[in-house]
XYZ file of C-alpha atoms in Angstrom:
119
model
C 8.822 10.519 -18.325
C 5.280 10.502 -19.615
C 5.837 13.856 -21.299
C 8.729 12.339 -23.243
C 6.985 9.154 -24.339
C 3.625 10.817 -24.995
C 1.043 8.530 -26.487
C 3.664 6.401 -28.183
C 4.164 2.688 -27.942
C 6.115 2.875 -24.685
C 2.965 3.385 -22.613
C 1.332 0.422 -24.332
C 4.474 -1.710 -23.948
C 4.631 -0.972 -20.234
C 0.924 -1.786 -19.934
C 1.429 -5.154 -21.662
C 4.279 -6.082 -19.326
C 2.286 -5.088 -16.248
C -0.818 -6.944 -17.430
C 1.260 -10.092 -17.861
C 2.764 -9.707 -14.378
C -0.496 -9.100 -12.541
C -2.928 -11.022 -14.757
C -6.118 -11.416 -12.735
C -4.477 -12.260 -9.432
C -4.410 -8.813 -7.829
C -7.922 -7.650 -7.031
C -6.605 -4.571 -5.221
C -5.251 -3.099 -8.475
C -7.476 -0.339 -9.789
C -7.105 -0.007 -13.546
C -6.902 3.285 -15.375
C -10.301 3.010 -17.080
C -10.056 6.373 -18.868
C -6.914 5.344 -20.752
C -7.627 1.593 -20.780
C -4.377 0.865 -18.952
C -3.608 -1.286 -15.938
C -1.581 1.559 -14.405
C -1.573 5.353 -14.142
C 1.381 6.826 -15.996
C 2.608 9.955 -14.252
C 5.357 12.437 -14.908
C 6.485 14.110 -11.726
C 8.765 16.376 -13.751
C 5.867 17.892 -15.700
C 3.095 16.951 -13.258
C 1.182 14.972 -15.870
C -1.185 12.270 -14.644
C -0.821 13.073 -10.948
C -4.242 14.738 -10.640
C -5.984 11.707 -12.164
C -4.144 9.260 -9.884
C -4.919 11.374 -6.809
C -8.613 11.540 -7.782
C -8.887 7.755 -8.172
C -7.065 7.094 -4.882
C -9.374 9.500 -3.051
C -12.481 7.911 -4.620
C -11.372 4.412 -3.658
C -10.470 5.515 -0.123
C -13.935 7.058 0.313
C -15.556 3.823 -0.885
C -13.469 1.611 1.436
C -15.264 1.087 4.748
C -12.055 -0.001 6.480
C -10.661 3.527 6.107
C -13.220 4.820 8.595
C -12.668 2.040 11.152
C -11.461 3.242 14.501
C -8.146 1.733 15.528
C -6.802 1.580 19.052
C -3.798 3.775 19.739
C -2.212 0.760 21.453
C -2.533 -1.149 18.161
C -0.771 1.677 16.330
C 1.931 1.750 19.007
C 2.393 -2.020 18.614
C 2.890 -1.714 14.853
C 5.216 1.277 15.250
C 7.418 -0.641 17.692
C 7.475 -3.713 15.448
C 8.521 -1.614 12.461
C 11.178 0.310 14.395
C 12.609 -2.889 15.885
C 12.593 -4.558 12.473
C 14.488 -1.592 11.007
C 17.111 -1.770 13.730
C 17.649 -5.512 13.238
C 17.756 -5.161 9.461
C 15.517 -8.181 9.361
C 12.312 -8.943 7.531
C 11.124 -11.230 10.288
C 9.937 -10.497 13.810
C 9.457 -13.584 15.944
C 6.237 -14.342 17.824
C 8.017 -14.079 21.161
C 9.222 -10.612 20.202
C 5.691 -9.592 19.257
C 4.352 -10.878 22.582
C 6.982 -8.839 24.446
C 6.303 -5.702 22.384
C 2.570 -6.133 22.961
C 3.145 -6.186 26.712
C 5.277 -3.014 26.414
C 2.397 -1.107 24.811
C -0.303 -2.533 27.082
C -1.667 -5.337 24.916
C -1.359 -8.452 27.056
C -3.921 -10.623 25.305
C -2.646 -12.696 22.406
C -6.134 -12.442 20.852
C -5.932 -8.661 20.861
C -2.377 -8.787 19.487
C -3.567 -10.984 16.615
C -6.463 -8.603 15.940
C -4.046 -5.668 15.850
C -1.864 -7.452 13.309
C -4.753 -8.632 11.110
């Protein structure tokens, strides 16, 4: 818990490990600029750090144009069916033939549109 480790070396140790793991290869990681960390330490027991993380997530979501893109309900239905089928099969892989069949079930017959929905 952040409240327990405070500003001690544990936060810095965790930061060093994470920096080594991500290096510069993950552009989607938003660093904690205020604390000069690569992550946002939070303590859900005490509620520490949660407000700052929420603020940064909201700022980034507002800045991301893809958040305001309109998405077809059929595309959402396609993804929902893929996820539910994947959960039932206990498999990490859904075959292309399965996707084609699911697309037809939700009214997406075109393979181009199916690819766009999955992009």
